[in-house]
Coordinates of C-alpha atoms in Angstrom, one line a residue:
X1 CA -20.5 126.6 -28.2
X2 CA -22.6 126.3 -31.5
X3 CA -21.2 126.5 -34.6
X4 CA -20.7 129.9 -35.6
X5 CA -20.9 131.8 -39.0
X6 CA -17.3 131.4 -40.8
X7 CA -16.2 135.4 -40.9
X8 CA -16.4 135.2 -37.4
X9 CA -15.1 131.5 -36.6
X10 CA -12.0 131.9 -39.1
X11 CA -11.2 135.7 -38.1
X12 CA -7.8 136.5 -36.7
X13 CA -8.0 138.6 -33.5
X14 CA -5.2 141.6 -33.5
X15 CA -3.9 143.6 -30.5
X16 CA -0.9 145.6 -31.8
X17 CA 1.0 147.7 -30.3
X18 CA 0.5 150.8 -32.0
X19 CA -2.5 151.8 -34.6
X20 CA 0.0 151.6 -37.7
X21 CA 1.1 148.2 -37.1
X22 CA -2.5 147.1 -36.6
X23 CA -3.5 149.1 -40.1
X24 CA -0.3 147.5 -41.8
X25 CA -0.8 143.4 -40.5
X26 CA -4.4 144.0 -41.2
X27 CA -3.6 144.3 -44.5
X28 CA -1.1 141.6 -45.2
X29 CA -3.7 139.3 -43.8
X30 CA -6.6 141.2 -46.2
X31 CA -4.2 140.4 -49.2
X32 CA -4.1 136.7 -48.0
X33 CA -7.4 136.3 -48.0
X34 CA -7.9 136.1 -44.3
X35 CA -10.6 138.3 -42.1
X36 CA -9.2 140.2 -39.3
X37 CA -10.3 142.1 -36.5
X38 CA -8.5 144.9 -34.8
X39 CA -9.3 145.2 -31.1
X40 CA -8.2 148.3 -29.0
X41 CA -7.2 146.5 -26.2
X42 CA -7.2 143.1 -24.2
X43 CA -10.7 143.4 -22.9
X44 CA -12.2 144.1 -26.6
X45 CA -9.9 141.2 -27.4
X46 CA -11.6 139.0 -25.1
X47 CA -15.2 140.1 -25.7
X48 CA -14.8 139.4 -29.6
X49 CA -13.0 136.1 -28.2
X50 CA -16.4 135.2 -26.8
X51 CA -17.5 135.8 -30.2
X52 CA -15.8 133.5 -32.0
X53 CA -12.2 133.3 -33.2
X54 CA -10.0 131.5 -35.7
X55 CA -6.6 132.5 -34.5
X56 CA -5.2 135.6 -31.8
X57 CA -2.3 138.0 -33.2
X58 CA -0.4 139.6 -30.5
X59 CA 2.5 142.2 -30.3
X60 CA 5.1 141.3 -27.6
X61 CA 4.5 144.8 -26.0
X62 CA 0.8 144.1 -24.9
X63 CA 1.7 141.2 -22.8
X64 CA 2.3 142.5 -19.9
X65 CA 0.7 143.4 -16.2
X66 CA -3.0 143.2 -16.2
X67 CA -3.6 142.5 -19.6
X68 CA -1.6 139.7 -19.8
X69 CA -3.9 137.9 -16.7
X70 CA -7.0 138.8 -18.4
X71 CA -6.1 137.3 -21.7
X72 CA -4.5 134.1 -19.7
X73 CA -8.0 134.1 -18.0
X74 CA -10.0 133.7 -20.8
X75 CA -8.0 131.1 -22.6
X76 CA -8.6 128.7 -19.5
X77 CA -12.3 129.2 -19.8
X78 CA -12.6 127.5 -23.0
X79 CA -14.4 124.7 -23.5
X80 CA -12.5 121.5 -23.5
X81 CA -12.5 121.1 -27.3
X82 CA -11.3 124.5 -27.7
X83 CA -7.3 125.9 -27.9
X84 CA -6.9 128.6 -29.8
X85 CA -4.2 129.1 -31.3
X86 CA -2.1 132.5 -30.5
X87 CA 0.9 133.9 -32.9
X88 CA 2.9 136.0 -30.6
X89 CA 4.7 139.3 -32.9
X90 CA 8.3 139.3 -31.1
X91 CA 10.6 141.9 -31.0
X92 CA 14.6 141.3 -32.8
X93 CA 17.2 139.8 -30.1
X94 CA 17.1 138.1 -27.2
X95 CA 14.2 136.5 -25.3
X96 CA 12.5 139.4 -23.2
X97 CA 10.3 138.1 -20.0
X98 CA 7.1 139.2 -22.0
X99 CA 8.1 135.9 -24.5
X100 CA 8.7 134.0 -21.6
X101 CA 5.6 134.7 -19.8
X102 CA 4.2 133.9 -23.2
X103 CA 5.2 130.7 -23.6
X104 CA 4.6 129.5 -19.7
X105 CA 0.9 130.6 -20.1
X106 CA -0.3 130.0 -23.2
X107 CA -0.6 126.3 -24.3
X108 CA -0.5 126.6 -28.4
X109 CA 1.5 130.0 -29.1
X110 CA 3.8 130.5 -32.0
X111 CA 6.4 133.1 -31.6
X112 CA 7.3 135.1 -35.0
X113 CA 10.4 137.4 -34.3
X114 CA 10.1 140.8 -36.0
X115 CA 10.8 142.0 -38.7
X116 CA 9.1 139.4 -40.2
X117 CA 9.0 137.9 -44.3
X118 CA 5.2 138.3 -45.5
X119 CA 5.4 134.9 -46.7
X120 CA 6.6 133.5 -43.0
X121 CA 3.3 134.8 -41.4
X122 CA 0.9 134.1 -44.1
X123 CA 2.1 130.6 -43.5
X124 CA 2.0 130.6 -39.7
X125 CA -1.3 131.9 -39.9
X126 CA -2.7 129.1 -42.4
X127 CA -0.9 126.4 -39.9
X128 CA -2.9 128.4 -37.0
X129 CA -6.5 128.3 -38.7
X130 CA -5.8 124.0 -39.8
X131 CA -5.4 123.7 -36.7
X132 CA -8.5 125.1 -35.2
X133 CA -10.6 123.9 -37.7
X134 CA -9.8 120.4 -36.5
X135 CA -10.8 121.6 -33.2
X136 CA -14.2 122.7 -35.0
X137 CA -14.5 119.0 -36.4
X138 CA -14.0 117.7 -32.9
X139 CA -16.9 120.4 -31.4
X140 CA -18.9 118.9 -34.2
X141 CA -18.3 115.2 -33.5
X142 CA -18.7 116.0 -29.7
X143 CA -22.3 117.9 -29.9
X144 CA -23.5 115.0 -32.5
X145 CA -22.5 112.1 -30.1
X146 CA -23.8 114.4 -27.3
X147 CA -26.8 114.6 -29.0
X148 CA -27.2 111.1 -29.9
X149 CA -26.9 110.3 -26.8
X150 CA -29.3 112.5 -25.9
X151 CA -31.8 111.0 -28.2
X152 CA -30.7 107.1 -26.9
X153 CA -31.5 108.0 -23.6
X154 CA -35.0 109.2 -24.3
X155 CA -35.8 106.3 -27.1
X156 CA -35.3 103.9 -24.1
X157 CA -37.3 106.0 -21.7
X158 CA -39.7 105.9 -24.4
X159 CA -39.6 101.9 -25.2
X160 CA -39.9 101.1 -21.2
X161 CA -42.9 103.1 -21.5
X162 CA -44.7 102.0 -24.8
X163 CA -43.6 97.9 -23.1
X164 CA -44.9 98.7 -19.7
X165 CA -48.5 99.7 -21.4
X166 CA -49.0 96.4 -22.7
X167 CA -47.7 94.8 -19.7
X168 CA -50.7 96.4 -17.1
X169 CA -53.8 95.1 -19.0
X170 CA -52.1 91.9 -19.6
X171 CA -51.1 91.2 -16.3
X172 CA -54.6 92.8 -15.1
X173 CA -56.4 90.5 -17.1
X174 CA -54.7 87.5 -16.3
X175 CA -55.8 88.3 -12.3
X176 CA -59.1 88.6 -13.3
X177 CA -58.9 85.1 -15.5
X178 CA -57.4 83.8 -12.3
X179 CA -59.6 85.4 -9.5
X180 CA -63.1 85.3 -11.1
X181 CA -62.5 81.9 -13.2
X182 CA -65.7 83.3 -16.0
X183 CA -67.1 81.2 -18.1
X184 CA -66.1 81.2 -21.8
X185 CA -68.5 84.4 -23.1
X186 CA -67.1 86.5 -20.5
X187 CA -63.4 85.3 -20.6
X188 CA -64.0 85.8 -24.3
X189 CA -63.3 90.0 -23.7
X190 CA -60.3 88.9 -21.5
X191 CA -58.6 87.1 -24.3
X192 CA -59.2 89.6 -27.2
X193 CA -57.7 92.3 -24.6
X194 CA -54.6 90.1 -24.2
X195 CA -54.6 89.5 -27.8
X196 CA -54.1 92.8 -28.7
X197 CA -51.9 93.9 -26.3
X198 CA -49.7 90.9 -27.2
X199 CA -49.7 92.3 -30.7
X200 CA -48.9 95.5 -30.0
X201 CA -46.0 94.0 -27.9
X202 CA -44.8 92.4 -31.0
X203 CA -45.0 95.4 -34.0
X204 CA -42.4 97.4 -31.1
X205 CA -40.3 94.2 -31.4
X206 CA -40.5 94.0 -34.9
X207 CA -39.9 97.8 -35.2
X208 CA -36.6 97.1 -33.5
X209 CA -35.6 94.4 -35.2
X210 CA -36.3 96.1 -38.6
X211 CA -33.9 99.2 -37.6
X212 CA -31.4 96.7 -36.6
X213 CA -31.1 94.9 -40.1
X214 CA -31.5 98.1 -42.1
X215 CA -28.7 99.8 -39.8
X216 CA -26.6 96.8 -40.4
X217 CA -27.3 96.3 -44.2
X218 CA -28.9 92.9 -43.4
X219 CA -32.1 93.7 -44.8
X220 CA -33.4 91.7 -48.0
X221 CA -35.2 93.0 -50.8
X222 CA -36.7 90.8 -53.4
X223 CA -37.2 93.2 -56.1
X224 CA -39.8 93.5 -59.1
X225 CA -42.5 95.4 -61.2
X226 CA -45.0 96.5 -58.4
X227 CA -48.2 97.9 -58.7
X228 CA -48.7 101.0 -56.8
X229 CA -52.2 100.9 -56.2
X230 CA -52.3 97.3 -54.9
X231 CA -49.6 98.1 -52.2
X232 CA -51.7 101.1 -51.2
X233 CA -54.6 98.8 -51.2
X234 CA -53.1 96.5 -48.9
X235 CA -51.5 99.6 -46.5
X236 CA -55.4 101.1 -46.3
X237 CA -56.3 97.2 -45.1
X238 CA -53.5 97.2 -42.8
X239 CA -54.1 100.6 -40.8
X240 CA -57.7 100.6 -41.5
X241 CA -58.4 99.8 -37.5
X242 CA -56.6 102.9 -36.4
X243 CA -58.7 105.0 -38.6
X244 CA -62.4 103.4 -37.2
X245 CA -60.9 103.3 -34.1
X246 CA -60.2 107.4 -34.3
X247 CA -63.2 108.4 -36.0
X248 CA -60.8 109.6 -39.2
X249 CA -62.6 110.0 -42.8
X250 CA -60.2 108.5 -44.7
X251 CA -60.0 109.7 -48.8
X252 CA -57.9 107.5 -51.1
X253 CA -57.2 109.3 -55.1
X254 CA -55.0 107.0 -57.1
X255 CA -54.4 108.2 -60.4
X256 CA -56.4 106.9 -63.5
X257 CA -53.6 105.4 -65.0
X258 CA -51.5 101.9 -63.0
X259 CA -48.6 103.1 -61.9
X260 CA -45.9 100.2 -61.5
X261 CA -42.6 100.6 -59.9
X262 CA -40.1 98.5 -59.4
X263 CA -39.7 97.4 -55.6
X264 CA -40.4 95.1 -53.2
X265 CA -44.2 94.9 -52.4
X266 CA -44.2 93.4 -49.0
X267 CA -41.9 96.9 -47.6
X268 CA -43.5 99.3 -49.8
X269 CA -47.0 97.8 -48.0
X270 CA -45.1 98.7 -45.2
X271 CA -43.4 102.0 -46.1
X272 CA -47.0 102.9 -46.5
X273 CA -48.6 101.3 -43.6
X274 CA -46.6 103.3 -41.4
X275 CA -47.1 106.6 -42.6
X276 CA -51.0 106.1 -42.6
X277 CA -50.6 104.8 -39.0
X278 CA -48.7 107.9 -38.2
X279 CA -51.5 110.3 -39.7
X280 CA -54.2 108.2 -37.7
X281 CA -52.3 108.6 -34.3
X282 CA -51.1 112.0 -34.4
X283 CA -54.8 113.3 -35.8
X284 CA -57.2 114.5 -32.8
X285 CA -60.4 112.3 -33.5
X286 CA -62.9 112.7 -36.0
X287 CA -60.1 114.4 -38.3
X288 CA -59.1 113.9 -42.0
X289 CA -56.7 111.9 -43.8
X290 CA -55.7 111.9 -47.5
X291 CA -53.7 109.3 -49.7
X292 CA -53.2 110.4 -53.2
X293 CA -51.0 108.7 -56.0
X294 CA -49.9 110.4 -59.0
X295 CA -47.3 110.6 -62.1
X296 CA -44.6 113.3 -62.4
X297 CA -41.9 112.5 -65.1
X298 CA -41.1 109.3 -64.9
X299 CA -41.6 108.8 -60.8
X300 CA -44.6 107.9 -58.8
X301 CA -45.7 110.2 -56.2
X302 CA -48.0 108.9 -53.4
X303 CA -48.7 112.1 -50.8
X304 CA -50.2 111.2 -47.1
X305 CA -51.2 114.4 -45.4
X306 CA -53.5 114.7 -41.9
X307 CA -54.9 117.6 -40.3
X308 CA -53.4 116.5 -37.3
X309 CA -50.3 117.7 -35.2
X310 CA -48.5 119.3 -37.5
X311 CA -44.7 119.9 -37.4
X312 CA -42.6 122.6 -36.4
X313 CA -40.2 124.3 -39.3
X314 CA -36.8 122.7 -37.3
X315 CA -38.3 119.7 -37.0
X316 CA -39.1 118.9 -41.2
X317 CA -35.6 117.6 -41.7
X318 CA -34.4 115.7 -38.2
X319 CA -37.9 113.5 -37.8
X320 CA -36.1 110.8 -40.4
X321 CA -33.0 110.5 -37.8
X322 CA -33.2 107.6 -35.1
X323 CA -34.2 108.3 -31.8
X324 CA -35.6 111.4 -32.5
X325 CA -38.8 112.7 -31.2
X326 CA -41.4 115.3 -31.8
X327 CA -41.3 117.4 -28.6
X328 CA -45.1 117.8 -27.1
X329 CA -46.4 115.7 -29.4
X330 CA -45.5 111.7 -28.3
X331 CA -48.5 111.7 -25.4
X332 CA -51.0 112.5 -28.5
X333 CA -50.2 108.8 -30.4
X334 CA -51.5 105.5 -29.6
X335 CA -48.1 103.7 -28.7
X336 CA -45.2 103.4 -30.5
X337 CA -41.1 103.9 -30.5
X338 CA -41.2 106.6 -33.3
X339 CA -38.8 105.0 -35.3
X340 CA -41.6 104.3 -38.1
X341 CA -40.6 107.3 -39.8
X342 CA -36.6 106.0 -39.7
X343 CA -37.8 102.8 -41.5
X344 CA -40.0 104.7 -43.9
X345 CA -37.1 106.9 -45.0
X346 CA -34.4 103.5 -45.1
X347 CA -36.9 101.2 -47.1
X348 CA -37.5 104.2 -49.5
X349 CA -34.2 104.9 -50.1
X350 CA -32.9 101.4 -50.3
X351 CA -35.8 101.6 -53.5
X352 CA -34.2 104.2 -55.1
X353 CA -36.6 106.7 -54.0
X354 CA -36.9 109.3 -51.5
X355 CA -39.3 110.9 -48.8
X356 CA -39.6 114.3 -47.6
X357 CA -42.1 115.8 -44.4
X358 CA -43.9 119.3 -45.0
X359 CA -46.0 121.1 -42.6
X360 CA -47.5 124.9 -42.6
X361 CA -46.5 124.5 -38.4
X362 CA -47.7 122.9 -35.1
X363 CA -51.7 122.4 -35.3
X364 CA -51.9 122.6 -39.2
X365 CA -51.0 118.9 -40.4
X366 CA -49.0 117.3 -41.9
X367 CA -47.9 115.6 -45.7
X368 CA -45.1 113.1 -46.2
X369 CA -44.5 112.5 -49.7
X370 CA -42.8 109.5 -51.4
X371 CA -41.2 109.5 -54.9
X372 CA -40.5 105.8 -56.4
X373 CA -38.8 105.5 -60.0
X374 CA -41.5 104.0 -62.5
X375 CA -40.5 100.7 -63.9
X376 CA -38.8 100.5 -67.2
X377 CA -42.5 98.7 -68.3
X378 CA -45.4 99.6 -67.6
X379 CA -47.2 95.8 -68.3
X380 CA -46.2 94.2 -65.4
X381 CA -49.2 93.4 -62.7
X382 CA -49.5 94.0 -58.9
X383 CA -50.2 91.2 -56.6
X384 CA -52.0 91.5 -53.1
X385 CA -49.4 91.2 -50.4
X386 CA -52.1 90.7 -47.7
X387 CA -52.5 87.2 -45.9
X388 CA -55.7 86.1 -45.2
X389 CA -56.0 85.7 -41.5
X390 CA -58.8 83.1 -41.7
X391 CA -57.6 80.8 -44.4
X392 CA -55.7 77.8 -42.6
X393 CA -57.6 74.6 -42.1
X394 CA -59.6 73.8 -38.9
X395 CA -57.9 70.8 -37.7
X396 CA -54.7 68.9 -38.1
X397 CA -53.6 65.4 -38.6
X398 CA -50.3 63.4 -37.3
X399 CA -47.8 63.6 -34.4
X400 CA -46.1 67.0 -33.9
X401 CA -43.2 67.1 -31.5
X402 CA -42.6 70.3 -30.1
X403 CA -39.1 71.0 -28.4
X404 CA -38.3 74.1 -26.4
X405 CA -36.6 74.6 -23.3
X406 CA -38.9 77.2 -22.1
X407 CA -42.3 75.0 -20.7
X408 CA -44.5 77.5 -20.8
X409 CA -43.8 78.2 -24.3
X410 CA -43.7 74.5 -25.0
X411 CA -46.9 73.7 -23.4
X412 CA -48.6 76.2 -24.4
X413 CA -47.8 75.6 -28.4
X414 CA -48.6 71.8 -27.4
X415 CA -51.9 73.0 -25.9
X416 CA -52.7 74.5 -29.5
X417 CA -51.8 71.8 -31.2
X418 CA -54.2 69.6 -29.4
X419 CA -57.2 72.0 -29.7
X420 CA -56.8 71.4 -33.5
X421 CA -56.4 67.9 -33.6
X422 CA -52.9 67.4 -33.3
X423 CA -51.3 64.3 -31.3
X424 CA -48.5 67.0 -29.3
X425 CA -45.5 65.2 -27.8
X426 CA -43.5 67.8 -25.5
X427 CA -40.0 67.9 -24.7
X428 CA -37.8 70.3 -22.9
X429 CA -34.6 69.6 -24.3
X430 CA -32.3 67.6 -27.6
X431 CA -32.4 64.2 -25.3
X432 CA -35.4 64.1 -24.2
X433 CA -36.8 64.8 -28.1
X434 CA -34.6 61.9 -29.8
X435 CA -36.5 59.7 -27.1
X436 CA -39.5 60.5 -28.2
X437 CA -38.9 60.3 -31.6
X438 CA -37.3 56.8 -31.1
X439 CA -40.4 55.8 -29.4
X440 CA -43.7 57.8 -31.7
X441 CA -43.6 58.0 -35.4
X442 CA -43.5 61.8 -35.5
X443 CA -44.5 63.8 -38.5
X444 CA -43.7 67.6 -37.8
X445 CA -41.1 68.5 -35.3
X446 CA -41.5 72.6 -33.9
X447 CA -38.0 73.0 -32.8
X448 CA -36.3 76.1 -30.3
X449 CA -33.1 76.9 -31.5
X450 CA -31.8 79.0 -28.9
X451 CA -31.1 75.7 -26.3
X452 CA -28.8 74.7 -23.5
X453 CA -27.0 71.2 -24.0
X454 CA -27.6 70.2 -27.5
X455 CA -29.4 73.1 -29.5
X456 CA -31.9 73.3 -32.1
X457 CA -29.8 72.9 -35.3
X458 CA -27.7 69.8 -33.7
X459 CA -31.3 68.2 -32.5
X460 CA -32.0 68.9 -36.6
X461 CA -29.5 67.3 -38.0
X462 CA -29.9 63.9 -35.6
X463 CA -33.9 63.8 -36.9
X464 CA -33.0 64.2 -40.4
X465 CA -30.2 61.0 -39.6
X466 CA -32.9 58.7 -37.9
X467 CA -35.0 55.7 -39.9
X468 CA -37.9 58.5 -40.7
X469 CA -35.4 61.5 -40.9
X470 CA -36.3 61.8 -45.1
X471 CA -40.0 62.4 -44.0
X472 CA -40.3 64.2 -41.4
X473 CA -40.9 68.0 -41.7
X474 CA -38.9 70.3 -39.3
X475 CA -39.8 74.1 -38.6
X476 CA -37.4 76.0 -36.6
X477 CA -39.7 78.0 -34.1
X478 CA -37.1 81.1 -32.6
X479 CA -36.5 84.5 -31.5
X480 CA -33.0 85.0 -34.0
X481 CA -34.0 86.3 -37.1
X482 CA -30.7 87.2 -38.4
X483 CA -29.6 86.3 -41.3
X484 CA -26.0 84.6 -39.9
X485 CA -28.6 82.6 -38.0
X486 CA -31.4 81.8 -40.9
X487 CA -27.8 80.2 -42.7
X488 CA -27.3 78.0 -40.0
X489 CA -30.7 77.0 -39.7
X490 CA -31.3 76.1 -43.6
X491 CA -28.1 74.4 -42.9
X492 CA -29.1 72.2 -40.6
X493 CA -32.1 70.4 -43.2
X494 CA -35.2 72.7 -41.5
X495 CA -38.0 73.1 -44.0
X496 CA -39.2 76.2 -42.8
X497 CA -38.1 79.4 -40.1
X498 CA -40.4 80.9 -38.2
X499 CA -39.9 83.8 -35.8
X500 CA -41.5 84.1 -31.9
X501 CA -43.8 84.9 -31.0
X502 CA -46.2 82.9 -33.0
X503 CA -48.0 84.3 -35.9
X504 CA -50.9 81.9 -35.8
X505 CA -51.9 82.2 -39.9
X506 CA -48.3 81.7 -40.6
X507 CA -47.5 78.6 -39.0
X508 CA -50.9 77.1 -39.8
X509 CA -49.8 77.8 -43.7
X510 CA -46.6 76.0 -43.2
X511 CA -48.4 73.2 -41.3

């Protein structure tokens, strides 16, 4: 049962026994304040039940033969949140069997014995309707976690889908590598497929791990004067393959004027990234997507609108909530969780701005608009947030130990290493690394944190205490990103933290 419109979920149902006392209650309860409908008799009582109801008033003389059964009939088949409550209009004297029957059928009844003070049943009737408003609350709580659950269960139906996609062509092409054995220009095509599947695997794990910090109010924002049109210059970099990929004309208008807001640069990339990536993959190829930035007052405004998909009116509001999904629409996009638009909505808000959706309807595009507060001053500069992915140095010099109790991983990292000129010492475990390091004069140690035995910030701390401790540089290499565990870490004397998989331009910076 839905919630209902209040004159009908607050109304007190009356079955009298006589048209006079019906006229005459009805219009104690008017004075009160209270909406009432008189029924003529049990089975309009129950039909307006059906309806809705805040409360049933009875007379004592209605309660009996069939009537009584029909009423006790409908108040079993209530849904389990519901009990409504019944006042029961007793005559003077002793308990008749009609009271009795009453109070054997009817879980929450209040008798009022007749004749009755006006102030009495105003206040039984305002005890009545608290009570079944706390049985709305519950309805309420019950359809949200109903529908949360509802929205759980096909977000993970949706992420065993998006991880099995990668999964195929990566297994696929790995049976190929191992079957055909081509020579380096053909394997070439195999690794750039597994390339990109592996980086798709890792912007749904990222994804994740993003909702998970903003959820738990882990996320940190390193805040400052931001120029607006070199964060949408970085975002148009950034989701620039979707749109050649589609076919998409892509138009940018930034206003003639900087605009510079006060945020972080790296998430407002991000904020905008996504919402361009949403445009691209929910817009049939060869279709049209515009950015536009502009000044109102004293906040930015930067519109993206498609011709894509479009949205349905119901849908305008609920498409910021996790887990939800636009029905019909999810086999149209490349990929993805469609929890993008949940992090757009968090980051924005965490700026002190906001983000709304607009569509004309299904087929007729869409527009998601972001407001961001200006900054106080309008001198401050933008700086490019996008990392060069060809700017680390061919080769490396020195010993670098790598430690991780997963071989493949370990091997594999040592494997790199070597290719760039690296001497790679591997070891699965804290032991079997202070050996090493006892017996080489290492220079870099890539550490696993996440290890049986002695783990990754205890193997730390024994480096930093050996003869070459002072000089040697130690990145922690692991899948916890959390900030509880980036404490411990920097506690332990690591120079730097980076998170697996391995983003190849990153670690080459740090190395």
């Amino acid at each position: 049962m839905s919630a209902l419109p209040p004159d009908l979920e607050e109304r007190i149902l009356l079955r009298t026994a006589t048209s006079r006392d019906a006229g005459m209650a009805s219009a104690v309860l008017e004075r009160a304040h209270f909406v009432s409908q008189v029924c003529d008799d049990m089975g309009s009582l129950v039909d307006e039940l059906l309806r809705g109801a805040g409360a049933i008033m009875l007379a004592e003389e209605v309660l009996v033969g069939p009537a009584l059964a029909v009423l006790t009939g409908a108040l079993a088949a209530q849904p389990p949140w519901s009990d409504v409550p019944v006042l029961v209009l007793a005559r003077q004297g002793a308990d008749s069997r009609a009271i009795a029957n009453a109070m054997d059928e009817f879980a929450n009844v209040t008798v009022i014995e007749r004749p009755m003070r006006v102030a009495a049943l105003v206040s039984a009737v305002r005890t009545a309707l608290r009570s079944r408003r706390r049985q709305y609350e519950l309805r309420n709580l019950l359809e949200g976690l109903r529908d949360a659950d509802q929205r759980k269960t096909e977000f993970l139906a949706t992420l065993a889908h998006e991880l099995r996609n990668p999964l195929a062509p990566l297994g696929t092409a790995l049976s190929l590598l191992q079957r055909k054995k081509p020579g380096p220009e053909e394997a070439g095509k195999y690794y750039e497929l597994m390339n990109r599947q592996v980086e798709h695997m890792v912007r749904l794990v990222n994804d994740l791990m993003e909702v998970s910090r903003i959820t738990r109010g882990k996320i940190e924002l390193h805040l400052g004067p931001v120029l607006l049109d070199a964060v949408i210059d970085d975002a148009v970099e950034l989701s620039r393959p979707l749109f050649e990929r589609a076919g998409h004309a892509l138009t940018v208008d930034l206003a003639g004027d900087p605009l510079v807001v006060r945020g972080d640069a790296v998430r407002l990339t991000q904020v905008f990234s996504n919402l361009m990536n949403n445009a691209a993959k929910y817009t049939p190829a060869g279709g049209r997507v515009t950015v536009s930035a502009r000044q109102e007052g004293r906040q930015a405004v930067v519109s993206v609108s498609d011709t894509g998909t479009g949205l349905a009116p119901e849908m305008l509001k609920s498409i910021f909530e996790m887990f939800v999904q636009v029905s019909g629409t999810a086999r149209d996009a490349q990929g993805g969780l469609g929890i993008g638009l949940t992090l757009v909505k968090s980051l924005v808000e965490l700026q002190g701005g906001s983000v709304e959706a607009a569509s004309e309807g299904l087929g007729r595009g869409a527009t998601f608009t972001v407001r961001l507060p200006l900054a106080k001053s309008a001198a401050a500069t933008g700086r490019r947030t996008r990392m060069s992915q060809d700017g680390w140095a061919p080769s490396i010099e020195g010993t670098v130990l790598v430690v991780d109790d997963n071989r493949d991983a370990a091997d594999t990292l040592a494997e790199l290493l070597t290719s760039m000129g690296a001497t790679a010492l591997v070891a699965y475990g804290g032991e079997e690394a202070l050996q090493l390091a006892r017996e080489h004069d290492i220079d870099i140690a890539v550490l696993d944190i996440g290890m049986p035995g002695m783990d990754g910030c205890e193997l730390a701390r024994q480096l930093r205490a050996g003869p070459r401790g002072a000089d040697l540089k130690l990145i922690a290499l692991t899948g916890w990103g959390q900030q509880g565990y980036r404490d411990r870490i920097a506690a332990a004397g690591f120079d730097h933290h980076l998170i697996k998989p391995l983003n190849l331009s990153e670690f080459m910076a740090v190395l």
